[in-house]
């Protein structure tokens, strides 16, 4: 909890960046890409929770996992918002 208390600005920035990227990119065409990202994130989170990496590199790993989870959550939310708005990549923007 102390880690999140110190890293909330970075996690918030990662979430907002993910919202923007997900909103611009939309839902991926192939489901293998999000599945691979999810598996990699779970593996990194497992390393961080197990405490296998000690010291400063362990802190870096924990920080990276916290921000990666925030970023991927933002990407998913942005893509879902784009999908619910029914915006297609080939549609010209309306002004």
PDB file of C-alpha atoms in Angstrom:
ATOM      1  CA  UNK A   1       0.000   0.000   0.000  1.00  0.00           C
ATOM      2  CA  UNK A   2       2.923   2.310   0.728  1.00  0.00           C
ATOM      3  CA  UNK A   3       4.206   1.715  -2.795  1.00  0.00           C
ATOM      4  CA  UNK A   4       0.901   2.874  -4.311  1.00  0.00           C
ATOM      5  CA  UNK A   5       0.790   5.866  -1.970  1.00  0.00           C
ATOM      6  CA  UNK A   6       4.122   7.026  -3.346  1.00  0.00           C
ATOM      7  CA  UNK A   7       3.525   6.123  -6.967  1.00  0.00           C
ATOM      8  CA  UNK A   8      -0.031   7.340  -7.461  1.00  0.00           C
ATOM      9  CA  UNK A   9       0.990  10.224  -9.774  1.00  0.00           C
ATOM     10  CA  UNK A  10       2.769   7.826 -12.122  1.00  0.00           C
ATOM     11  CA  UNK A  11      -0.078   5.327 -11.964  1.00  0.00           C
ATOM     12  CA  UNK A  12      -2.602   8.065 -12.700  1.00  0.00           C
ATOM     13  CA  UNK A  13      -0.526   9.278 -15.643  1.00  0.00           C
ATOM     14  CA  UNK A  14      -0.264   5.695 -16.941  1.00  0.00           C
ATOM     15  CA  UNK A  15      -4.035   5.284 -16.636  1.00  0.00           C
ATOM     16  CA  UNK A  16      -4.711   8.527 -18.524  1.00  0.00           C
ATOM     17  CA  UNK A  17      -2.175   7.641 -21.209  1.00  0.00           C
ATOM     18  CA  UNK A  18      -3.795   4.212 -21.541  1.00  0.00           C
ATOM     19  CA  UNK A  19      -7.236   5.810 -21.883  1.00  0.00           C
ATOM     20  CA  UNK A  20      -5.936   7.991 -24.701  1.00  0.00           C
ATOM     21  CA  UNK A  21      -4.163   5.158 -26.496  1.00  0.00           C
ATOM     22  CA  UNK A  22      -7.089   2.772 -26.104  1.00  0.00           C
ATOM     23  CA  UNK A  23      -9.529   5.422 -27.279  1.00  0.00           C
ATOM     24  CA  UNK A  24      -7.449   6.162 -30.362  1.00  0.00           C
ATOM     25  CA  UNK A  25      -6.542   2.576 -31.243  1.00  0.00           C
ATOM     26  CA  UNK A  26      -9.740   0.755 -30.317  1.00  0.00           C
ATOM     27  CA  UNK A  27     -10.108  -2.960 -29.776  1.00  0.00           C
ATOM     28  CA  UNK A  28      -7.250  -5.025 -31.266  1.00  0.00           C
ATOM     29  CA  UNK A  29      -8.061  -7.119 -34.324  1.00  0.00           C
ATOM     30  CA  UNK A  30      -6.305 -10.175 -32.887  1.00  0.00           C
ATOM     31  CA  UNK A  31      -7.143 -11.323 -29.343  1.00  0.00           C
ATOM     32  CA  UNK A  32      -3.702 -12.946 -28.999  1.00  0.00           C
ATOM     33  CA  UNK A  33      -2.011  -9.596 -28.342  1.00  0.00           C
ATOM     34  CA  UNK A  34      -4.043  -8.638 -25.238  1.00  0.00           C
ATOM     35  CA  UNK A  35      -3.811 -12.233 -24.002  1.00  0.00           C
ATOM     36  CA  UNK A  36      -0.016 -12.189 -24.284  1.00  0.00           C
ATOM     37  CA  UNK A  37       0.150  -8.825 -22.503  1.00  0.00           C
ATOM     38  CA  UNK A  38      -2.058 -10.166 -19.727  1.00  0.00           C
ATOM     39  CA  UNK A  39       0.075 -13.279 -19.276  1.00  0.00           C
ATOM     40  CA  UNK A  40       3.282 -11.218 -19.216  1.00  0.00           C
ATOM     41  CA  UNK A  41       1.767  -8.836 -16.664  1.00  0.00           C
ATOM     42  CA  UNK A  42       0.672 -11.733 -14.455  1.00  0.00           C
ATOM     43  CA  UNK A  43       4.156 -13.255 -14.649  1.00  0.00           C
ATOM     44  CA  UNK A  44       5.778  -9.954 -13.671  1.00  0.00           C
ATOM     45  CA  UNK A  45       3.256  -9.445 -10.875  1.00  0.00           C
ATOM     46  CA  UNK A  46       4.024 -12.936  -9.605  1.00  0.00           C
ATOM     47  CA  UNK A  47       7.735 -12.081  -9.472  1.00  0.00           C
ATOM     48  CA  UNK A  48       6.988  -8.839  -7.655  1.00  0.00           C
ATOM     49  CA  UNK A  49       4.635 -10.439  -5.109  1.00  0.00           C
ATOM     50  CA  UNK A  50       6.952 -13.384  -4.449  1.00  0.00           C
ATOM     51  CA  UNK A  51       9.800 -11.004  -3.641  1.00  0.00           C
ATOM     52  CA  UNK A  52      12.308 -12.942  -5.725  1.00  0.00           C
ATOM     53  CA  UNK A  53      14.021  -9.746  -6.892  1.00  0.00           C
ATOM     54  CA  UNK A  54      15.471  -7.953  -3.827  1.00  0.00           C
ATOM     55  CA  UNK A  55      16.530  -4.374  -3.242  1.00  0.00           C
ATOM     56  CA  UNK A  56      16.355  -1.535  -5.707  1.00  0.00           C
ATOM     57  CA  UNK A  57      15.708  -3.754  -8.762  1.00  0.00           C
ATOM     58  CA  UNK A  58      12.763  -5.254  -6.867  1.00  0.00           C
ATOM     59  CA  UNK A  59      11.380  -1.772  -6.256  1.00  0.00           C
ATOM     60  CA  UNK A  60      11.766  -0.994  -9.956  1.00  0.00           C
ATOM     61  CA  UNK A  61       9.934  -4.206 -10.825  1.00  0.00           C
ATOM     62  CA  UNK A  62       7.097  -3.476  -8.404  1.00  0.00           C
ATOM     63  CA  UNK A  63       6.814   0.088  -9.694  1.00  0.00           C
ATOM     64  CA  UNK A  64       6.776  -1.074 -13.310  1.00  0.00           C
ATOM     65  CA  UNK A  65       4.082  -3.660 -12.604  1.00  0.00           C
ATOM     66  CA  UNK A  66       1.897  -1.091 -10.837  1.00  0.00           C
ATOM     67  CA  UNK A  67       2.151   1.326 -13.755  1.00  0.00           C
ATOM     68  CA  UNK A  68       1.778  -1.400 -16.380  1.00  0.00           C
ATOM     69  CA  UNK A  69      -1.459  -2.585 -14.771  1.00  0.00           C
ATOM     70  CA  UNK A  70      -2.751   1.003 -14.713  1.00  0.00           C
ATOM     71  CA  UNK A  71      -1.769   1.528 -18.350  1.00  0.00           C
ATOM     72  CA  UNK A  72      -3.385  -1.712 -19.553  1.00  0.00           C
ATOM     73  CA  UNK A  73      -6.556  -0.965 -17.573  1.00  0.00           C
ATOM     74  CA  UNK A  74      -6.694   2.462 -19.224  1.00  0.00           C
ATOM     75  CA  UNK A  75      -6.171   0.895 -22.663  1.00  0.00           C
ATOM     76  CA  UNK A  76      -9.012  -1.544 -22.057  1.00  0.00           C
ATOM     77  CA  UNK A  77     -11.358   1.176 -20.805  1.00  0.00           C
ATOM     78  CA  UNK A  78     -10.500   3.487 -23.700  1.00  0.00           C
ATOM     79  CA  UNK A  79     -11.035   0.717 -26.253  1.00  0.00           C
ATOM     80  CA  UNK A  80     -14.370  -0.205 -24.683  1.00  0.00           C
ATOM     81  CA  UNK A  81     -15.435   3.457 -24.717  1.00  0.00           C
ATOM     82  CA  UNK A  82     -14.535   3.689 -28.401  1.00  0.00           C
ATOM     83  CA  UNK A  83     -16.422   0.478 -29.138  1.00  0.00           C
ATOM     84  CA  UNK A  84     -19.497   1.651 -27.239  1.00  0.00           C
ATOM     85  CA  UNK A  85     -19.404   4.932 -29.164  1.00  0.00           C
ATOM     86  CA  UNK A  86     -19.273   2.851 -32.354  1.00  0.00           C
ATOM     87  CA  UNK A  87     -16.363   4.754 -33.839  1.00  0.00           C
ATOM     88  CA  UNK A  88     -14.667   2.808 -36.607  1.00  0.00           C
ATOM     89  CA  UNK A  89     -11.071   3.462 -37.689  1.00  0.00           C
ATOM     90  CA  UNK A  90     -12.101   4.138 -41.298  1.00  0.00           C
ATOM     91  CA  UNK A  91     -14.882   6.603 -40.397  1.00  0.00           C
ATOM     92  CA  UNK A  92     -13.885  10.221 -41.025  1.00  0.00           C
ATOM     93  CA  UNK A  93     -14.075  12.471 -37.982  1.00  0.00           C
ATOM     94  CA  UNK A  94     -17.215  14.550 -37.705  1.00  0.00           C
ATOM     95  CA  UNK A  95     -16.780  18.221 -37.003  1.00  0.00           C
TER      96      UNK A  95
END
